[in-house]
């Protein structure tokens, strides 16, 4: 189980920051890569080309047999993800049209175990859920946080720790540890995310303490957000920690000034494959993920994106998620 305190999140997030701690350089002779270093003299070279040479996993008949019949007969796994150039999660390769990242890789890996052809559908964030609701998509692999509110409509198979990061301009001097540090600040966040939920509640806590509310801003994509951050229109951006750390490492213009669990102050947040409630797919998804964890391919996928610090020891169906009160 993952009922750990928020201090574990800080340690994991610091480890991830270290894994992405060196400014990157492009290598056109290698099909376009970016390199981030774990320690001095070592690094992870990230392939930015559309030719991903993904880690693969073989079909496991016993697990594939658990997939709902309709999906088995169709032969494809309809995967929904969103891409706002949120490297290294979901983002566009250097051809500006192929979506790559750890989420896409894990989706392909799971489809392999299930004996299905992965069909990735890249849509806006809100349409990930609209498509799952309508049955158009079987599963969302899009950095979706397991929350108790979402469990009313969806089932989850966890596969990665969920850590959030506050990004600021390099040298801002800002540090964020709680509501008092964002009171009166202009902070960007994506609509409909658990980051937004956290920020709204922190703003309320600040007001209760006699401080100014947070001035919350919304932008369409990460590139617009970071442009606003650089220009001084916003003080902070709260988003997934991997994207904040990656941006800091590859540009040298921003820094992570605070981390927080995606499940609130008392629980380690989890990212999960998301399916329509009672669709029958969550159990085989978790089984497939556990197969990849045990055979080592899961670890290889996380390592190739510099995200080994966010690995989980096992996938669970509907583990405890972000409480409705975020306490």
C-alpha atoms as a PDB file:
ATOM      1  CA  UNK A   1       0.000   0.000   0.000  1.00  0.00           C
ATOM      2  CA  UNK A   2       1.055   3.620  -0.420  1.00  0.00           C
ATOM      3  CA  UNK A   3      -0.221   5.291   2.764  1.00  0.00           C
ATOM      4  CA  UNK A   4       2.940   7.316   3.302  1.00  0.00           C
ATOM      5  CA  UNK A   5       3.391  10.843   4.641  1.00  0.00           C
ATOM      6  CA  UNK A   6       4.126  13.883   2.512  1.00  0.00           C
ATOM      7  CA  UNK A   7       7.768  13.905   3.573  1.00  0.00           C
ATOM      8  CA  UNK A   8       8.256  10.780   1.396  1.00  0.00           C
ATOM      9  CA  UNK A   9       7.026  12.835  -1.528  1.00  0.00           C
ATOM     10  CA  UNK A  10       9.631  15.509  -0.856  1.00  0.00           C
ATOM     11  CA  UNK A  11      12.390  12.908  -0.837  1.00  0.00           C
ATOM     12  CA  UNK A  12      11.156  11.301  -4.058  1.00  0.00           C
ATOM     13  CA  UNK A  13      10.745  14.671  -5.739  1.00  0.00           C
ATOM     14  CA  UNK A  14      14.231  15.736  -4.721  1.00  0.00           C
ATOM     15  CA  UNK A  15      15.519  12.494  -6.216  1.00  0.00           C
ATOM     16  CA  UNK A  16      13.708  13.244  -9.444  1.00  0.00           C
ATOM     17  CA  UNK A  17      15.083  16.781  -9.503  1.00  0.00           C
ATOM     18  CA  UNK A  18      18.564  15.319  -9.159  1.00  0.00           C
ATOM     19  CA  UNK A  19      17.844  12.953 -12.028  1.00  0.00           C
ATOM     20  CA  UNK A  20      17.060  15.927 -14.250  1.00  0.00           C
ATOM     21  CA  UNK A  21      19.571  18.327 -12.761  1.00  0.00           C
ATOM     22  CA  UNK A  22      21.838  19.222 -15.665  1.00  0.00           C
ATOM     23  CA  UNK A  23      21.043  21.592 -18.519  1.00  0.00           C
ATOM     24  CA  UNK A  24      20.561  19.665 -21.750  1.00  0.00           C
ATOM     25  CA  UNK A  25      21.990  19.821 -25.221  1.00  0.00           C
ATOM     26  CA  UNK A  26      20.565  18.710 -28.538  1.00  0.00           C
ATOM     27  CA  UNK A  27      22.399  16.163 -30.633  1.00  0.00           C
ATOM     28  CA  UNK A  28      21.170  16.352 -34.254  1.00  0.00           C
ATOM     29  CA  UNK A  29      23.505  13.547 -35.356  1.00  0.00           C
ATOM     30  CA  UNK A  30      21.631  11.139 -33.102  1.00  0.00           C
ATOM     31  CA  UNK A  31      18.181  11.803 -34.540  1.00  0.00           C
ATOM     32  CA  UNK A  32      17.622  14.599 -32.029  1.00  0.00           C
ATOM     33  CA  UNK A  33      18.264  13.862 -28.380  1.00  0.00           C
ATOM     34  CA  UNK A  34      18.431  15.676 -25.100  1.00  0.00           C
ATOM     35  CA  UNK A  35      20.640  14.568 -22.232  1.00  0.00           C
ATOM     36  CA  UNK A  36      19.950  15.053 -18.534  1.00  0.00           C
ATOM     37  CA  UNK A  37      22.347  13.937 -15.854  1.00  0.00           C
ATOM     38  CA  UNK A  38      21.674  11.888 -12.740  1.00  0.00           C
ATOM     39  CA  UNK A  39      25.086  12.513 -11.216  1.00  0.00           C
ATOM     40  CA  UNK A  40      28.282  14.190 -12.349  1.00  0.00           C
ATOM     41  CA  UNK A  41      29.604  12.341 -15.345  1.00  0.00           C
ATOM     42  CA  UNK A  42      26.508  10.213 -15.915  1.00  0.00           C
ATOM     43  CA  UNK A  43      23.338  10.979 -17.786  1.00  0.00           C
ATOM     44  CA  UNK A  44      20.139   9.873 -19.434  1.00  0.00           C
ATOM     45  CA  UNK A  45      19.968  10.573 -23.155  1.00  0.00           C
ATOM     46  CA  UNK A  46      16.353  11.163 -24.151  1.00  0.00           C
ATOM     47  CA  UNK A  47      15.357  10.432 -27.725  1.00  0.00           C
ATOM     48  CA  UNK A  48      13.307  13.297 -29.178  1.00  0.00           C
ATOM     49  CA  UNK A  49      12.818  11.795 -32.629  1.00  0.00           C
ATOM     50  CA  UNK A  50       9.599  10.160 -33.882  1.00  0.00           C
ATOM     51  CA  UNK A  51      11.503   6.868 -34.162  1.00  0.00           C
ATOM     52  CA  UNK A  52      11.281   5.928 -30.508  1.00  0.00           C
ATOM     53  CA  UNK A  53      12.651   2.370 -30.527  1.00  0.00           C
ATOM     54  CA  UNK A  54      10.367   1.671 -27.591  1.00  0.00           C
ATOM     55  CA  UNK A  55      10.863  -0.973 -24.932  1.00  0.00           C
ATOM     56  CA  UNK A  56       8.443  -3.818 -25.698  1.00  0.00           C
ATOM     57  CA  UNK A  57       6.810  -6.619 -23.743  1.00  0.00           C
ATOM     58  CA  UNK A  58       5.481  -9.954 -24.979  1.00  0.00           C
ATOM     59  CA  UNK A  59       1.892 -11.066 -24.690  1.00  0.00           C
ATOM     60  CA  UNK A  60       0.973 -13.034 -21.580  1.00  0.00           C
ATOM     61  CA  UNK A  61      -1.973 -15.254 -22.499  1.00  0.00           C
ATOM     62  CA  UNK A  62      -3.354 -15.609 -18.969  1.00  0.00           C
ATOM     63  CA  UNK A  63      -3.512 -11.835 -18.536  1.00  0.00           C
ATOM     64  CA  UNK A  64      -4.772 -11.179 -22.058  1.00  0.00           C
ATOM     65  CA  UNK A  65      -7.659 -13.579 -21.401  1.00  0.00           C
ATOM     66  CA  UNK A  66      -8.929 -11.231 -18.659  1.00  0.00           C
ATOM     67  CA  UNK A  67      -9.505  -8.379 -21.116  1.00  0.00           C
ATOM     68  CA  UNK A  68     -13.219  -7.783 -21.846  1.00  0.00           C
ATOM     69  CA  UNK A  69     -14.350  -9.788 -24.857  1.00  0.00           C
ATOM     70  CA  UNK A  70     -15.343  -6.764 -26.939  1.00  0.00           C
ATOM     71  CA  UNK A  71     -11.820  -5.350 -26.719  1.00  0.00           C
ATOM     72  CA  UNK A  72     -10.193  -8.740 -27.365  1.00  0.00           C
ATOM     73  CA  UNK A  73     -12.264  -9.228 -30.507  1.00  0.00           C
ATOM     74  CA  UNK A  74     -11.474  -5.727 -31.743  1.00  0.00           C
ATOM     75  CA  UNK A  75      -7.768  -6.371 -31.247  1.00  0.00           C
ATOM     76  CA  UNK A  76      -6.834  -2.786 -30.401  1.00  0.00           C
ATOM     77  CA  UNK A  77      -6.450  -0.894 -27.150  1.00  0.00           C
ATOM     78  CA  UNK A  78      -7.931   2.559 -27.641  1.00  0.00           C
ATOM     79  CA  UNK A  79      -5.686   4.820 -25.555  1.00  0.00           C
ATOM     80  CA  UNK A  80      -6.477   8.454 -24.752  1.00  0.00           C
ATOM     81  CA  UNK A  81      -3.782  10.942 -23.878  1.00  0.00           C
ATOM     82  CA  UNK A  82      -3.322  14.675 -23.990  1.00  0.00           C
ATOM     83  CA  UNK A  83      -0.280  16.578 -25.142  1.00  0.00           C
ATOM     84  CA  UNK A  84       0.469  20.155 -24.266  1.00  0.00           C
ATOM     85  CA  UNK A  85       4.188  19.662 -24.894  1.00  0.00           C
ATOM     86  CA  UNK A  86       4.507  18.409 -21.325  1.00  0.00           C
ATOM     87  CA  UNK A  87       7.895  16.689 -21.505  1.00  0.00           C
ATOM     88  CA  UNK A  88       8.776  14.056 -20.433  1.00  0.00           C
ATOM     89  CA  UNK A  89       5.164  12.856 -19.928  1.00  0.00           C
ATOM     90  CA  UNK A  90       3.364  13.440 -23.232  1.00  0.00           C
ATOM     91  CA  UNK A  91       4.898  15.796 -25.779  1.00  0.00           C
ATOM     92  CA  UNK A  92       5.668  16.166 -29.464  1.00  0.00           C
ATOM     93  CA  UNK A  93       8.771  14.695 -31.048  1.00  0.00           C
ATOM     94  CA  UNK A  94      11.022  16.879 -33.177  1.00  0.00           C
ATOM     95  CA  UNK A  95       8.748  16.273 -36.168  1.00  0.00           C
ATOM     96  CA  UNK A  96       6.105  18.317 -34.267  1.00  0.00           C
ATOM     97  CA  UNK A  97       3.403  15.707 -34.855  1.00  0.00           C
ATOM     98  CA  UNK A  98       4.385  12.416 -33.189  1.00  0.00           C
ATOM     99  CA  UNK A  99       3.445  12.226 -29.504  1.00  0.00           C
ATOM    100  CA  UNK A 100       6.143  10.658 -27.354  1.00  0.00           C
ATOM    101  CA  UNK A 101       6.896  10.384 -23.637  1.00  0.00           C
ATOM    102  CA  UNK A 102       6.725   8.052 -20.683  1.00  0.00           C
ATOM    103  CA  UNK A 103       2.917   7.861 -20.750  1.00  0.00           C
ATOM    104  CA  UNK A 104       2.849   6.693 -24.372  1.00  0.00           C
ATOM    105  CA  UNK A 105       5.648   4.214 -23.706  1.00  0.00           C
ATOM    106  CA  UNK A 106       3.859   2.650 -20.737  1.00  0.00           C
ATOM    107  CA  UNK A 107       0.627   2.416 -22.715  1.00  0.00           C
ATOM    108  CA  UNK A 108       2.447   0.539 -25.498  1.00  0.00           C
ATOM    109  CA  UNK A 109       4.116  -1.729 -22.956  1.00  0.00           C
ATOM    110  CA  UNK A 110       0.802  -2.686 -21.339  1.00  0.00           C
ATOM    111  CA  UNK A 111      -0.876  -3.237 -24.708  1.00  0.00           C
ATOM    112  CA  UNK A 112       1.900  -5.681 -25.575  1.00  0.00           C
ATOM    113  CA  UNK A 113       1.237  -7.803 -22.483  1.00  0.00           C
ATOM    114  CA  UNK A 114      -2.483  -7.753 -23.282  1.00  0.00           C
ATOM    115  CA  UNK A 115      -1.840  -8.863 -26.862  1.00  0.00           C
ATOM    116  CA  UNK A 116      -3.482  -5.742 -28.274  1.00  0.00           C
ATOM    117  CA  UNK A 117      -2.420  -3.214 -30.881  1.00  0.00           C
ATOM    118  CA  UNK A 118      -2.012   0.164 -29.151  1.00  0.00           C
ATOM    119  CA  UNK A 119      -3.988   2.952 -30.822  1.00  0.00           C
ATOM    120  CA  UNK A 120      -3.082   6.309 -29.270  1.00  0.00           C
ATOM    121  CA  UNK A 121      -5.659   9.094 -29.521  1.00  0.00           C
ATOM    122  CA  UNK A 122      -4.236  12.500 -28.635  1.00  0.00           C
ATOM    123  CA  UNK A 123      -6.951  14.909 -27.530  1.00  0.00           C
ATOM    124  CA  UNK A 124      -7.415  17.840 -25.158  1.00  0.00           C
ATOM    125  CA  UNK A 125      -7.318  17.074 -21.430  1.00  0.00           C
ATOM    126  CA  UNK A 126     -11.076  17.304 -20.912  1.00  0.00           C
ATOM    127  CA  UNK A 127     -11.748  15.092 -23.941  1.00  0.00           C
ATOM    128  CA  UNK A 128      -9.693  12.287 -22.419  1.00  0.00           C
ATOM    129  CA  UNK A 129     -12.501  11.900 -19.889  1.00  0.00           C
ATOM    130  CA  UNK A 130     -15.317  12.626 -22.353  1.00  0.00           C
ATOM    131  CA  UNK A 131     -13.998   9.847 -24.581  1.00  0.00           C
ATOM    132  CA  UNK A 132     -13.688   7.366 -21.707  1.00  0.00           C
ATOM    133  CA  UNK A 133     -17.213   8.255 -20.557  1.00  0.00           C
ATOM    134  CA  UNK A 134     -18.669   7.608 -24.013  1.00  0.00           C
ATOM    135  CA  UNK A 135     -16.747   4.370 -24.558  1.00  0.00           C
ATOM    136  CA  UNK A 136     -14.784   5.857 -27.454  1.00  0.00           C
ATOM    137  CA  UNK A 137     -11.540   5.190 -25.565  1.00  0.00           C
ATOM    138  CA  UNK A 138     -10.746   2.198 -23.393  1.00  0.00           C
ATOM    139  CA  UNK A 139      -8.153   3.752 -21.125  1.00  0.00           C
ATOM    140  CA  UNK A 140      -6.470   7.033 -20.356  1.00  0.00           C
ATOM    141  CA  UNK A 141      -2.679   7.160 -20.009  1.00  0.00           C
ATOM    142  CA  UNK A 142      -2.256  10.880 -19.457  1.00  0.00           C
ATOM    143  CA  UNK A 143      -0.677  11.562 -16.059  1.00  0.00           C
ATOM    144  CA  UNK A 144      -4.111  11.116 -14.443  1.00  0.00           C
ATOM    145  CA  UNK A 145      -4.152  11.242 -10.659  1.00  0.00           C
ATOM    146  CA  UNK A 146      -6.075   8.658  -8.681  1.00  0.00           C
ATOM    147  CA  UNK A 147      -8.634  10.656  -6.660  1.00  0.00           C
ATOM    148  CA  UNK A 148     -11.573   9.614  -4.520  1.00  0.00           C
ATOM    149  CA  UNK A 149     -13.861  11.959  -6.443  1.00  0.00           C
ATOM    150  CA  UNK A 150     -12.888  10.469  -9.790  1.00  0.00           C
ATOM    151  CA  UNK A 151     -13.525   6.969  -8.448  1.00  0.00           C
ATOM    152  CA  UNK A 152     -17.238   7.753  -8.620  1.00  0.00           C
ATOM    153  CA  UNK A 153     -16.932   7.461 -12.415  1.00  0.00           C
ATOM    154  CA  UNK A 154     -13.655   5.648 -13.088  1.00  0.00           C
ATOM    155  CA  UNK A 155     -11.508   2.687 -12.091  1.00  0.00           C
ATOM    156  CA  UNK A 156      -7.762   2.997 -11.710  1.00  0.00           C
ATOM    157  CA  UNK A 157      -4.667   0.844 -12.122  1.00  0.00           C
ATOM    158  CA  UNK A 158      -1.768   2.726 -10.534  1.00  0.00           C
ATOM    159  CA  UNK A 159       1.634   2.877 -12.211  1.00  0.00           C
ATOM    160  CA  UNK A 160       3.654   5.893 -11.044  1.00  0.00           C
ATOM    161  CA  UNK A 161       4.024   8.219  -8.081  1.00  0.00           C
ATOM    162  CA  UNK A 162       2.284  11.565  -8.458  1.00  0.00           C
ATOM    163  CA  UNK A 163       4.423  14.472  -7.308  1.00  0.00           C
ATOM    164  CA  UNK A 164       3.659  18.126  -8.002  1.00  0.00           C
ATOM    165  CA  UNK A 165       6.176  20.919  -8.462  1.00  0.00           C
ATOM    166  CA  UNK A 166       6.071  24.702  -8.130  1.00  0.00           C
ATOM    167  CA  UNK A 167       8.142  26.276 -10.914  1.00  0.00           C
ATOM    168  CA  UNK A 168       9.554  29.793 -10.690  1.00  0.00           C
ATOM    169  CA  UNK A 169      11.993  31.870 -12.670  1.00  0.00           C
ATOM    170  CA  UNK A 170      15.603  30.979 -11.976  1.00  0.00           C
ATOM    171  CA  UNK A 171      16.904  33.012  -9.055  1.00  0.00           C
ATOM    172  CA  UNK A 172      13.459  34.164  -7.927  1.00  0.00           C
ATOM    173  CA  UNK A 173      14.294  33.479  -4.280  1.00  0.00           C
ATOM    174  CA  UNK A 174      10.842  31.945  -3.789  1.00  0.00           C
ATOM    175  CA  UNK A 175      10.266  28.827  -1.684  1.00  0.00           C
ATOM    176  CA  UNK A 176       6.906  27.089  -1.400  1.00  0.00           C
ATOM    177  CA  UNK A 177       6.100  24.795   1.499  1.00  0.00           C
ATOM    178  CA  UNK A 178       2.460  25.659   2.177  1.00  0.00           C
ATOM    179  CA  UNK A 179      -0.453  28.092   1.749  1.00  0.00           C
ATOM    180  CA  UNK A 180       1.331  31.091   3.274  1.00  0.00           C
ATOM    181  CA  UNK A 181       3.954  30.979   0.528  1.00  0.00           C
ATOM    182  CA  UNK A 182       1.432  31.363  -2.304  1.00  0.00           C
ATOM    183  CA  UNK A 183      -0.837  33.894  -0.578  1.00  0.00           C
ATOM    184  CA  UNK A 184      -1.131  36.994  -2.751  1.00  0.00           C
ATOM    185  CA  UNK A 185       0.980  35.401  -5.479  1.00  0.00           C
ATOM    186  CA  UNK A 186      -0.044  34.991  -9.110  1.00  0.00           C
ATOM    187  CA  UNK A 187       0.064  31.264  -9.795  1.00  0.00           C
ATOM    188  CA  UNK A 188      -0.751  29.392 -13.004  1.00  0.00           C
ATOM    189  CA  UNK A 189      -2.381  25.980 -13.013  1.00  0.00           C
ATOM    190  CA  UNK A 190      -4.242  23.815 -15.527  1.00  0.00           C
ATOM    191  CA  UNK A 191      -8.023  23.691 -15.222  1.00  0.00           C
ATOM    192  CA  UNK A 192      -9.685  20.477 -14.067  1.00  0.00           C
ATOM    193  CA  UNK A 193      -6.538  19.010 -12.513  1.00  0.00           C
ATOM    194  CA  UNK A 194      -5.752  17.943  -8.970  1.00  0.00           C
ATOM    195  CA  UNK A 195      -3.127  20.715  -9.006  1.00  0.00           C
ATOM    196  CA  UNK A 196      -5.970  23.198  -9.378  1.00  0.00           C
ATOM    197  CA  UNK A 197      -7.833  21.550  -6.497  1.00  0.00           C
ATOM    198  CA  UNK A 198      -4.769  21.851  -4.260  1.00  0.00           C
ATOM    199  CA  UNK A 199      -4.184  25.491  -5.196  1.00  0.00           C
ATOM    200  CA  UNK A 200      -7.813  26.494  -4.640  1.00  0.00           C
ATOM    201  CA  UNK A 201      -7.787  24.902  -1.182  1.00  0.00           C
ATOM    202  CA  UNK A 202      -4.473  26.533  -0.299  1.00  0.00           C
ATOM    203  CA  UNK A 203      -5.954  29.879  -1.315  1.00  0.00           C
ATOM    204  CA  UNK A 204      -8.898  29.281   1.009  1.00  0.00           C
ATOM    205  CA  UNK A 205      -6.550  28.351   3.846  1.00  0.00           C
ATOM    206  CA  UNK A 206      -4.549  31.527   3.259  1.00  0.00           C
ATOM    207  CA  UNK A 207      -7.685  33.666   3.456  1.00  0.00           C
ATOM    208  CA  UNK A 208      -8.770  31.921   6.677  1.00  0.00           C
ATOM    209  CA  UNK A 209      -5.364  32.809   8.113  1.00  0.00           C
ATOM    210  CA  UNK A 210      -5.935  36.480   7.283  1.00  0.00           C
ATOM    211  CA  UNK A 211      -3.710  36.467   4.186  1.00  0.00           C
ATOM    212  CA  UNK A 212      -4.465  37.418   0.589  1.00  0.00           C
ATOM    213  CA  UNK A 213      -5.990  34.810  -1.754  1.00  0.00           C
ATOM    214  CA  UNK A 214      -3.992  33.286  -4.587  1.00  0.00           C
ATOM    215  CA  UNK A 215      -4.440  35.018  -7.937  1.00  0.00           C
ATOM    216  CA  UNK A 216      -5.000  31.882 -10.056  1.00  0.00           C
ATOM    217  CA  UNK A 217      -4.323  32.061 -13.789  1.00  0.00           C
ATOM    218  CA  UNK A 218      -5.067  29.531 -16.537  1.00  0.00           C
ATOM    219  CA  UNK A 219      -3.185  28.982 -19.797  1.00  0.00           C
ATOM    220  CA  UNK A 220      -3.847  26.660 -22.735  1.00  0.00           C
ATOM    221  CA  UNK A 221      -0.504  24.844 -22.694  1.00  0.00           C
ATOM    222  CA  UNK A 222       2.860  24.609 -20.986  1.00  0.00           C
ATOM    223  CA  UNK A 223       4.644  26.796 -23.531  1.00  0.00           C
ATOM    224  CA  UNK A 224       2.248  29.698 -22.873  1.00  0.00           C
ATOM    225  CA  UNK A 225       2.601  29.178 -19.139  1.00  0.00           C
ATOM    226  CA  UNK A 226       6.397  29.255 -19.176  1.00  0.00           C
ATOM    227  CA  UNK A 227       6.340  32.337 -21.407  1.00  0.00           C
ATOM    228  CA  UNK A 228       4.155  34.049 -18.801  1.00  0.00           C
ATOM    229  CA  UNK A 229       6.549  32.913 -16.083  1.00  0.00           C
ATOM    230  CA  UNK A 230       9.573  34.312 -17.911  1.00  0.00           C
ATOM    231  CA  UNK A 231       7.858  37.633 -18.625  1.00  0.00           C
ATOM    232  CA  UNK A 232       6.857  38.093 -14.985  1.00  0.00           C
ATOM    233  CA  UNK A 233       3.110  37.920 -15.597  1.00  0.00           C
ATOM    234  CA  UNK A 234       2.940  35.058 -13.097  1.00  0.00           C
ATOM    235  CA  UNK A 235       5.085  34.247 -10.066  1.00  0.00           C
ATOM    236  CA  UNK A 236       4.683  30.482 -10.033  1.00  0.00           C
ATOM    237  CA  UNK A 237       3.386  27.563 -12.020  1.00  0.00           C
ATOM    238  CA  UNK A 238       2.015  24.485 -10.261  1.00  0.00           C
ATOM    239  CA  UNK A 239       2.136  21.373 -12.421  1.00  0.00           C
ATOM    240  CA  UNK A 240       3.428  17.815 -12.522  1.00  0.00           C
ATOM    241  CA  UNK A 241       6.863  17.699 -10.948  1.00  0.00           C
ATOM    242  CA  UNK A 242       8.437  15.751 -13.856  1.00  0.00           C
ATOM    243  CA  UNK A 243       7.569  18.535 -16.316  1.00  0.00           C
ATOM    244  CA  UNK A 244       8.806  21.262 -13.965  1.00  0.00           C
ATOM    245  CA  UNK A 245      12.089  19.429 -13.353  1.00  0.00           C
ATOM    246  CA  UNK A 246      12.551  18.660 -17.056  1.00  0.00           C
ATOM    247  CA  UNK A 247      11.957  22.280 -18.062  1.00  0.00           C
ATOM    248  CA  UNK A 248      14.405  23.520 -15.439  1.00  0.00           C
ATOM    249  CA  UNK A 249      17.039  21.018 -16.553  1.00  0.00           C
ATOM    250  CA  UNK A 250      16.731  21.606 -20.277  1.00  0.00           C
ATOM    251  CA  UNK A 251      16.369  25.407 -20.323  1.00  0.00           C
ATOM    252  CA  UNK A 252      18.222  26.646 -17.244  1.00  0.00           C
ATOM    253  CA  UNK A 253      15.680  29.475 -17.007  1.00  0.00           C
ATOM    254  CA  UNK A 254      13.405  28.074 -14.313  1.00  0.00           C
ATOM    255  CA  UNK A 255      13.727  26.130 -11.072  1.00  0.00           C
ATOM    256  CA  UNK A 256      11.561  23.949  -8.859  1.00  0.00           C
ATOM    257  CA  UNK A 257      10.939  25.881  -5.632  1.00  0.00           C
ATOM    258  CA  UNK A 258       8.576  23.483  -3.891  1.00  0.00           C
ATOM    259  CA  UNK A 259       7.131  19.978  -4.152  1.00  0.00           C
ATOM    260  CA  UNK A 260       3.962  18.368  -2.858  1.00  0.00           C
ATOM    261  CA  UNK A 261       2.212  15.020  -3.091  1.00  0.00           C
ATOM    262  CA  UNK A 262      -0.539  14.903  -5.662  1.00  0.00           C
ATOM    263  CA  UNK A 263      -2.776  13.290  -3.011  1.00  0.00           C
ATOM    264  CA  UNK A 264      -2.472  15.983  -0.359  1.00  0.00           C
ATOM    265  CA  UNK A 265      -0.531  16.289   2.868  1.00  0.00           C
ATOM    266  CA  UNK A 266      -0.931  12.781   4.278  1.00  0.00           C
ATOM    267  CA  UNK A 267      -0.898  10.412   1.299  1.00  0.00           C
ATOM    268  CA  UNK A 268       1.513   9.665  -1.528  1.00  0.00           C
ATOM    269  CA  UNK A 269      -0.243  10.540  -4.771  1.00  0.00           C
ATOM    270  CA  UNK A 270      -0.464   7.997  -7.583  1.00  0.00           C
ATOM    271  CA  UNK A 271      -0.798   8.272 -11.349  1.00  0.00           C
ATOM    272  CA  UNK A 272      -3.027   5.588 -12.825  1.00  0.00           C
ATOM    273  CA  UNK A 273      -4.392   4.080 -16.007  1.00  0.00           C
ATOM    274  CA  UNK A 274      -8.005   5.256 -16.035  1.00  0.00           C
ATOM    275  CA  UNK A 275     -11.008   3.322 -17.313  1.00  0.00           C
ATOM    276  CA  UNK A 276     -14.764   3.673 -17.205  1.00  0.00           C
ATOM    277  CA  UNK A 277     -16.098   2.361 -13.898  1.00  0.00           C
ATOM    278  CA  UNK A 278     -16.955  -1.339 -13.944  1.00  0.00           C
ATOM    279  CA  UNK A 279     -15.665  -1.751 -17.503  1.00  0.00           C
ATOM    280  CA  UNK A 280     -13.741  -4.848 -16.427  1.00  0.00           C
ATOM    281  CA  UNK A 281     -10.458  -3.482 -17.754  1.00  0.00           C
ATOM    282  CA  UNK A 282      -8.770  -2.167 -14.597  1.00  0.00           C
ATOM    283  CA  UNK A 283      -7.842  -5.619 -13.268  1.00  0.00           C
ATOM    284  CA  UNK A 284      -6.050  -6.854 -16.421  1.00  0.00           C
ATOM    285  CA  UNK A 285      -4.354  -3.446 -16.748  1.00  0.00           C
ATOM    286  CA  UNK A 286      -2.964  -3.803 -13.221  1.00  0.00           C
ATOM    287  CA  UNK A 287      -1.925  -7.378 -13.948  1.00  0.00           C
ATOM    288  CA  UNK A 288      -0.153  -6.255 -17.125  1.00  0.00           C
ATOM    289  CA  UNK A 289       1.612  -3.458 -15.272  1.00  0.00           C
ATOM    290  CA  UNK A 290       2.741  -5.890 -12.566  1.00  0.00           C
ATOM    291  CA  UNK A 291       4.053  -8.227 -15.259  1.00  0.00           C
ATOM    292  CA  UNK A 292       6.169  -5.393 -16.680  1.00  0.00           C
ATOM    293  CA  UNK A 293       7.384  -4.470 -13.189  1.00  0.00           C
ATOM    294  CA  UNK A 294       8.477  -8.035 -12.527  1.00  0.00           C
ATOM    295  CA  UNK A 295      10.118  -8.581 -15.938  1.00  0.00           C
ATOM    296  CA  UNK A 296      12.036  -5.295 -15.773  1.00  0.00           C
ATOM    297  CA  UNK A 297      10.580  -3.549 -18.809  1.00  0.00           C
ATOM    298  CA  UNK A 298       8.676  -1.054 -16.626  1.00  0.00           C
ATOM    299  CA  UNK A 299      11.915   0.040 -14.975  1.00  0.00           C
ATOM    300  CA  UNK A 300      13.590   0.411 -18.359  1.00  0.00           C
ATOM    301  CA  UNK A 301      10.798   2.677 -19.599  1.00  0.00           C
ATOM    302  CA  UNK A 302      11.008   4.965 -16.566  1.00  0.00           C
ATOM    303  CA  UNK A 303      14.800   5.061 -16.800  1.00  0.00           C
ATOM    304  CA  UNK A 304      14.799   6.141 -20.447  1.00  0.00           C
ATOM    305  CA  UNK A 305      12.778   9.229 -19.450  1.00  0.00           C
ATOM    306  CA  UNK A 306      14.740   9.982 -16.273  1.00  0.00           C
ATOM    307  CA  UNK A 307      11.778   9.082 -14.039  1.00  0.00           C
ATOM    308  CA  UNK A 308      13.087   6.108 -12.059  1.00  0.00           C
ATOM    309  CA  UNK A 309      12.450   8.010  -8.808  1.00  0.00           C
ATOM    310  CA  UNK A 310       8.691   7.812  -9.481  1.00  0.00           C
ATOM    311  CA  UNK A 311       8.531   4.018  -9.800  1.00  0.00           C
ATOM    312  CA  UNK A 312       6.027   2.068  -7.712  1.00  0.00           C
ATOM    313  CA  UNK A 313       6.692  -1.465  -6.429  1.00  0.00           C
ATOM    314  CA  UNK A 314       3.324  -2.741  -7.666  1.00  0.00           C
ATOM    315  CA  UNK A 315       0.200  -1.673  -9.512  1.00  0.00           C
ATOM    316  CA  UNK A 316      -3.032  -1.676  -7.533  1.00  0.00           C
ATOM    317  CA  UNK A 317      -6.652  -1.447  -8.580  1.00  0.00           C
ATOM    318  CA  UNK A 318      -8.293   1.614  -7.024  1.00  0.00           C
ATOM    319  CA  UNK A 319      -5.749   2.297  -4.250  1.00  0.00           C
ATOM    320  CA  UNK A 320      -6.408   5.181  -1.833  1.00  0.00           C
ATOM    321  CA  UNK A 321      -6.357   8.454  -3.772  1.00  0.00           C
ATOM    322  CA  UNK A 322      -6.556  12.184  -3.269  1.00  0.00           C
ATOM    323  CA  UNK A 323      -9.268  12.686  -0.618  1.00  0.00           C
ATOM    324  CA  UNK A 324     -12.248  14.841  -1.530  1.00  0.00           C
ATOM    325  CA  UNK A 325     -11.208  17.298   1.168  1.00  0.00           C
ATOM    326  CA  UNK A 326      -7.521  17.190   0.137  1.00  0.00           C
ATOM    327  CA  UNK A 327      -6.556  16.896   3.807  1.00  0.00           C
END
